[in-house]
Coordinates of C-alpha atoms in Angstrom, one line a residue:
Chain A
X1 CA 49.3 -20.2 -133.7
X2 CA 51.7 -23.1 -134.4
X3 CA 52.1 -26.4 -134.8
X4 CA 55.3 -27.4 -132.9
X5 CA 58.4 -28.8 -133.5
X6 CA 57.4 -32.1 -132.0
X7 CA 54.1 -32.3 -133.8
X8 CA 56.0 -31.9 -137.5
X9 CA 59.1 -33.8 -137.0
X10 CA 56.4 -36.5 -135.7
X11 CA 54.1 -36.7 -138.7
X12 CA 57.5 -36.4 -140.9
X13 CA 58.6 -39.4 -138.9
X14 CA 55.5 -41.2 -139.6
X15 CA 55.3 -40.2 -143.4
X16 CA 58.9 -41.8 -144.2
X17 CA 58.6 -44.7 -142.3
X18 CA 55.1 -45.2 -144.4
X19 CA 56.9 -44.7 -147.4
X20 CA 59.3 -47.3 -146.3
X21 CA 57.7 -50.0 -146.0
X22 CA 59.2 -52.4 -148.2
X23 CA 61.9 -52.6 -145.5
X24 CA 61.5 -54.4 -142.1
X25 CA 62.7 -51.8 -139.4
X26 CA 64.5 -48.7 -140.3
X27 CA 67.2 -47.5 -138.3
X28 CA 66.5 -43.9 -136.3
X29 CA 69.9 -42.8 -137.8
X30 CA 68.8 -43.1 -141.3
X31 CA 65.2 -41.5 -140.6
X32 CA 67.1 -38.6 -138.8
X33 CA 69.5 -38.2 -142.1
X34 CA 66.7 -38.5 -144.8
X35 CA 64.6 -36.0 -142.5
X36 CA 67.4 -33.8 -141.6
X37 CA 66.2 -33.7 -137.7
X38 CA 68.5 -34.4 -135.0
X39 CA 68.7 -37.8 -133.9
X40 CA 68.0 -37.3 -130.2
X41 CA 65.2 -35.2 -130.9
X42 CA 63.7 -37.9 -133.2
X43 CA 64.3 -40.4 -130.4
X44 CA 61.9 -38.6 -128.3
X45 CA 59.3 -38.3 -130.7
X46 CA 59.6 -41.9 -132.0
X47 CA 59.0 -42.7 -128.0
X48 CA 55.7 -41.0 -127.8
X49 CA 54.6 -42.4 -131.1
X50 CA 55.7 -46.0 -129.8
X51 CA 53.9 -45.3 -126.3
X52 CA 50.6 -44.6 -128.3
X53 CA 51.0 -48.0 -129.9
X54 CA 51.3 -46.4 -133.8
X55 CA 55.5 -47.4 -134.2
X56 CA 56.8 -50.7 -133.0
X57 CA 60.8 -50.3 -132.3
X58 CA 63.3 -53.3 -132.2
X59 CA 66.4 -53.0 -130.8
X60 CA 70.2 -54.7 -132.2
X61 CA 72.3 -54.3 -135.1
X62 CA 69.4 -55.1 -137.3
X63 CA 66.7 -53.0 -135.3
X64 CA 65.2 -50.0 -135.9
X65 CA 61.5 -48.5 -136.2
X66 CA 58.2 -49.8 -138.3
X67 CA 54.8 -49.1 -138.6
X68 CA 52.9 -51.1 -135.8
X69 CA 49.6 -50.6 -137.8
X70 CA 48.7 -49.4 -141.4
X71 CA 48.8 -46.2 -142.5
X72 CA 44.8 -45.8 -142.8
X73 CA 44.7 -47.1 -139.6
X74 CA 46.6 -44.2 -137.9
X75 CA 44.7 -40.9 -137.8
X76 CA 46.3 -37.9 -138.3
X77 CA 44.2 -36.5 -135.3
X78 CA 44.7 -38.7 -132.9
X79 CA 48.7 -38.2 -133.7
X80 CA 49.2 -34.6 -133.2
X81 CA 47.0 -34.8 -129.7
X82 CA 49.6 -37.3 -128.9
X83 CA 52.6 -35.1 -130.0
X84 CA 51.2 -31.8 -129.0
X85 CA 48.6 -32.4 -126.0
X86 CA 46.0 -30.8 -127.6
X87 CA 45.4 -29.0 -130.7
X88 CA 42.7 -26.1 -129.4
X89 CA 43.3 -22.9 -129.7
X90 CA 42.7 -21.6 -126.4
X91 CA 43.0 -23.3 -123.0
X92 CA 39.4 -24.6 -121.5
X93 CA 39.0 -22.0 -118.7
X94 CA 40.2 -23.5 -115.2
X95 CA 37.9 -25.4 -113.4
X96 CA 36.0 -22.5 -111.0
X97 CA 37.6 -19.7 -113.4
X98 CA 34.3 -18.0 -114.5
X99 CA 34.9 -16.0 -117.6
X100 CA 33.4 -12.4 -118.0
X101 CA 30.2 -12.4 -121.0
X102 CA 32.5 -10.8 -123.7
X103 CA 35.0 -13.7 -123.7
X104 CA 32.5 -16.2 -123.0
X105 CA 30.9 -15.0 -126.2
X106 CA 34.5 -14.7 -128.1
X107 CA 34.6 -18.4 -126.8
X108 CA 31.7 -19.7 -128.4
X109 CA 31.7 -17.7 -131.9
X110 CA 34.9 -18.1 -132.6
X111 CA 37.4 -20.0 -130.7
X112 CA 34.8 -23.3 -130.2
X113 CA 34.0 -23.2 -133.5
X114 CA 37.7 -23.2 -135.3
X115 CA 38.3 -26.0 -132.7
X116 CA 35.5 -27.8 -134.5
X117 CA 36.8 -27.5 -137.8
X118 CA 40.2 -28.3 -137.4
X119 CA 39.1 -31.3 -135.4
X120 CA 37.5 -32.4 -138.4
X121 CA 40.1 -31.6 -141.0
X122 CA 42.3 -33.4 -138.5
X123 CA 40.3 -36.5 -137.3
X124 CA 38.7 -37.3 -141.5
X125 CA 42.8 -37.5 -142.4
X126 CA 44.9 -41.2 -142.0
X127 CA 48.5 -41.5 -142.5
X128 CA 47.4 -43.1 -145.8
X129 CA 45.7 -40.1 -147.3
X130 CA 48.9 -37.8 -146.3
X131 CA 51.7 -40.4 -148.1
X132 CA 49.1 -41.0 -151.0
X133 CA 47.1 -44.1 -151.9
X134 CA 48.2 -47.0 -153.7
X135 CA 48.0 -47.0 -157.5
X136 CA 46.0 -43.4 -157.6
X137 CA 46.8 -40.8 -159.5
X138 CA 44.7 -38.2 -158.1
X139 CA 46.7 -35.7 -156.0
X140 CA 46.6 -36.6 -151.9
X141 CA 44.1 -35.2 -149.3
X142 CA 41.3 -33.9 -151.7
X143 CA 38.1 -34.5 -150.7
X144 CA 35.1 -32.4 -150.3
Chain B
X1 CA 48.4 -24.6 -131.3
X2 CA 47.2 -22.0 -129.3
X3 CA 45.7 -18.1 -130.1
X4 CA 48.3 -15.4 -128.1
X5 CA 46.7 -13.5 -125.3
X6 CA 47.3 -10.3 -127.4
X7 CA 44.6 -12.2 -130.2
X8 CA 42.1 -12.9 -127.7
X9 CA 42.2 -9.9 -125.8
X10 CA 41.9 -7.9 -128.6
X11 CA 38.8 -9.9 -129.5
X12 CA 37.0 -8.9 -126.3
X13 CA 38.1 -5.2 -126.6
X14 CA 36.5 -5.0 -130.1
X15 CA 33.7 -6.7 -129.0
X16 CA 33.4 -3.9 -126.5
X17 CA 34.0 -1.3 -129.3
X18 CA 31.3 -2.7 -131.4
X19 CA 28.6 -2.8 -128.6
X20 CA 28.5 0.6 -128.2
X21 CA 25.9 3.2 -129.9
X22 CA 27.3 4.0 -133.3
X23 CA 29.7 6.7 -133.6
X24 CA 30.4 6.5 -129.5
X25 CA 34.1 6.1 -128.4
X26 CA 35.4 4.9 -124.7
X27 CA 38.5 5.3 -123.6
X28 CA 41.3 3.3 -122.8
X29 CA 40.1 3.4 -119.1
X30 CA 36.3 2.3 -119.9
X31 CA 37.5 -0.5 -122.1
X32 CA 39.1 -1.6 -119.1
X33 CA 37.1 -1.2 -116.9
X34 CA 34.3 -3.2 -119.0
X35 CA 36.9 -6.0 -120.5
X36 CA 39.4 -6.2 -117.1
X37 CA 42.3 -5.8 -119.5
X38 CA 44.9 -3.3 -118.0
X39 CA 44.7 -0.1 -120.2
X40 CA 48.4 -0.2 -121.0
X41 CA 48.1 -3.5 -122.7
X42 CA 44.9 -2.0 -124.5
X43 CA 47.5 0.7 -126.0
X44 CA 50.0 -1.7 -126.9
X45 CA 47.1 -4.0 -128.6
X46 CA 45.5 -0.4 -130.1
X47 CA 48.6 0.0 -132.1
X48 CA 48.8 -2.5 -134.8
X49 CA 45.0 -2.0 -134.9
X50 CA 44.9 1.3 -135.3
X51 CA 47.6 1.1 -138.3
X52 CA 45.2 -1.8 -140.0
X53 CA 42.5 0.7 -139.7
X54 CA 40.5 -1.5 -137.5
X55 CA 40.5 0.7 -134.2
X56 CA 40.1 4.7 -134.5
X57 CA 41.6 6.5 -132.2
X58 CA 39.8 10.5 -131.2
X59 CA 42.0 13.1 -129.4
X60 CA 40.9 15.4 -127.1
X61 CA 39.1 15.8 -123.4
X62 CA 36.3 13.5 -125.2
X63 CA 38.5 10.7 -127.0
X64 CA 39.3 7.4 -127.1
X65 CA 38.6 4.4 -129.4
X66 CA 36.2 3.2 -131.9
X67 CA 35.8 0.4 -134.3
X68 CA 37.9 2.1 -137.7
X69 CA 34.5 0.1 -139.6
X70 CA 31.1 -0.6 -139.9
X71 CA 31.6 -4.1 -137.6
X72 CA 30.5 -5.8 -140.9
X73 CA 33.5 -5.1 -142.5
X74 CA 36.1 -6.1 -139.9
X75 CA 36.8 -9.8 -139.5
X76 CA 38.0 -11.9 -136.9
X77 CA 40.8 -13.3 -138.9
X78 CA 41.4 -9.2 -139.8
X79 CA 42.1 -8.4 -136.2
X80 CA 44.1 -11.6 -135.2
X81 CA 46.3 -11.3 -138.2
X82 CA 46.8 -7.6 -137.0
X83 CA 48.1 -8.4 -133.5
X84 CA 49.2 -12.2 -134.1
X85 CA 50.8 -12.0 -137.4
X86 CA 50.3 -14.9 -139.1
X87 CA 47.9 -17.4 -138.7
X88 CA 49.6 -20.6 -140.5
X89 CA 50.2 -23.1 -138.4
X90 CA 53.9 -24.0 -139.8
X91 CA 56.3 -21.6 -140.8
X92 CA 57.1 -22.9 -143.8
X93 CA 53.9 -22.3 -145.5
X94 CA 55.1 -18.5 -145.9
X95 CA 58.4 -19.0 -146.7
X96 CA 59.3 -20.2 -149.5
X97 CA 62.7 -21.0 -149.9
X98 CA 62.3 -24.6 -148.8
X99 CA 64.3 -27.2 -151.2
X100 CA 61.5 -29.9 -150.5
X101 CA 58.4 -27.4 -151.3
X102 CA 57.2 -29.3 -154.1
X103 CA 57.3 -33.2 -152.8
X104 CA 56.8 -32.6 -149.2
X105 CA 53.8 -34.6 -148.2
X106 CA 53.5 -33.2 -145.0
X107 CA 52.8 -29.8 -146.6
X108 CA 49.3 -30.4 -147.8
X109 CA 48.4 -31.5 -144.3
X110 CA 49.7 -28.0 -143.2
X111 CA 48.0 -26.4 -146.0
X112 CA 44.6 -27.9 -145.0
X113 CA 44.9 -26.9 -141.4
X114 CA 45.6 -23.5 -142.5
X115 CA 42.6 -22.9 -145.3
X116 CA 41.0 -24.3 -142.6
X117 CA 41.7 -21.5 -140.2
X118 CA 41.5 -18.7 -142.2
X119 CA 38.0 -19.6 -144.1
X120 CA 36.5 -20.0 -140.3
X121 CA 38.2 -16.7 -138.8
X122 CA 37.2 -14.9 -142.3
X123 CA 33.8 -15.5 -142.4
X124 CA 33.0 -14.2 -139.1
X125 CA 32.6 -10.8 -138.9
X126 CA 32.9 -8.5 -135.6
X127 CA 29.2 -7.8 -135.9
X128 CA 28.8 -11.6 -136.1
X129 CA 30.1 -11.6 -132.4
X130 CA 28.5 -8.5 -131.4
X131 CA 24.9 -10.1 -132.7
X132 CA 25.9 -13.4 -130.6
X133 CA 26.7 -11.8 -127.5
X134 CA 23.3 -10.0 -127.8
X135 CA 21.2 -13.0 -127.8
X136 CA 23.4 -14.6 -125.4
X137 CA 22.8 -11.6 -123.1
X138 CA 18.6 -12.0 -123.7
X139 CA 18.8 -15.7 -123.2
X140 CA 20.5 -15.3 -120.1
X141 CA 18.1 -12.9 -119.4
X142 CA 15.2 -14.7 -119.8
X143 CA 16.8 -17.9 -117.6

């Protein structure tokens, strides 16, 4: 039950182009070095992530990648759906597939409810509370 | 992010077990029959859980399979871990030989998502499910 590759090397992505802001575009190259992940494979990542309007990109000797929005405007939800489809646990039965009563019941005990709460882990989380607010010493991501 | 067929069909097959009268076994060809997985994947599923002691296996003309506890005591999370391994959603939670461990903020996102996980698949128990699929059988009943 993973996360994959795309999904982490996109938040990572995000996360170090957050805690560069000071700068005005960061070059892929330099991302890809700092993050040890391969440049092309960053490329593609940064593509879907531009696509979904959270990274603006411009190109030329001085180009590179920015946040298009802040950081507690991007939610961490709404990034891995973009990198990874979807993050359920199980595939919605195909349309006209009729599941038997045991795994219809498996289905709603367990598999609807951990989609629930990681939904909610996911979609109460911005990029902000992952790089850690401004001027705060309290540790990041602790709520109740 | 998804749970491996062996996790979920080993869910349905111990939702079988449990829904039988206590102390009854059925064999590999009844859980079939009653779950439509092949029996031969039911063995392959039956060892792990049989090692965890969470399927108990009786020899003989009469034998087959049983839960190996009172369905209180088995969880969900037990039985997935048993077939699936495990349940973090990044590798590197478990291993721990990564040079940025301590200053990785993408960590404690992982973290999260895993607590997550394993506080919802812990708490429910297989007699949870067996309870839910009862009343799910009466209410359908009653429609």
């Amino acid at each position: 039950m993973r996360i994959s590759t795309r999904g982490r090397y996109g938040v990572r992505f995000l996360v170090d182009l957050a805690q560069s802001a000071g700068e005005t575009h960061v070059p892929l190259a330099a991302i890809a070095e700092r993050q040890r992940i391969s440049a092309r494979y960053l490329e593609h990542v940064a593509v879907i992530l531009r696509r979904m309007g959270y990274v603006r990109s411009i190109k030329g000797a001085s180009g590179g990648y920015a946040l298009a929005r802040e950081p507690a405007d991007i939610p961490i939800g709404d990034v891995l759906r973009a990198l990874e489809g979807d993050i359920l646990v199980v595939d919605d039965p195909l349309p006209g597939e009729t599941e038997g009563p045991l795994a219809r019941c498996v289905r709603s005990v367990v598999y609807d409810r951990l989609n629930r709460r990681i939904a909610d882990i996911v979609d109460r989380l911005t990029l902000a509370d992952i790089v850690g607010g401004e001027g705060t010493d309290r540790p990041p991501m602790y709520y109740i | 992010m998804r749970i491996s067929t062996r996790g979920r069909y080993s869910l349905e097959a111990l939702l079988y077990l449990c829904l039988l009268p206590q102390g009854e076994s059925a064999s590999t060809r009844a859980i079939a029959a009653g779950t439509g997985i092949s029996d031969g994947y039911l063995e392959q599923l039956f060892i792990p859980l049989k090692r965890d002691g969470i399927v108990r296996g009786i020899r003989g003309p009469q034998g087959g399979y049983l839960p190996g506890r009172t369905p209180e005591r088995i969880t969900v999370g037990e039985v997935l871990r048993s077939v699936e391994g495990s349940l973090e959603p990044v590798a590197c939670l478990s291993d721990e030989t990564c040079p940025a461990e301590a200053t990785c903020p993408t960590r404690s996102l992982w973290s999260r998502i895993a607590e997550t996980i394993a506080e919802c698949v812990d708490s429910i128990s297989l007699d949870d499910l067996a309870t839910a699929y009862r009343l799910q059988g009466s209410g359908e009943a009653q429609i």
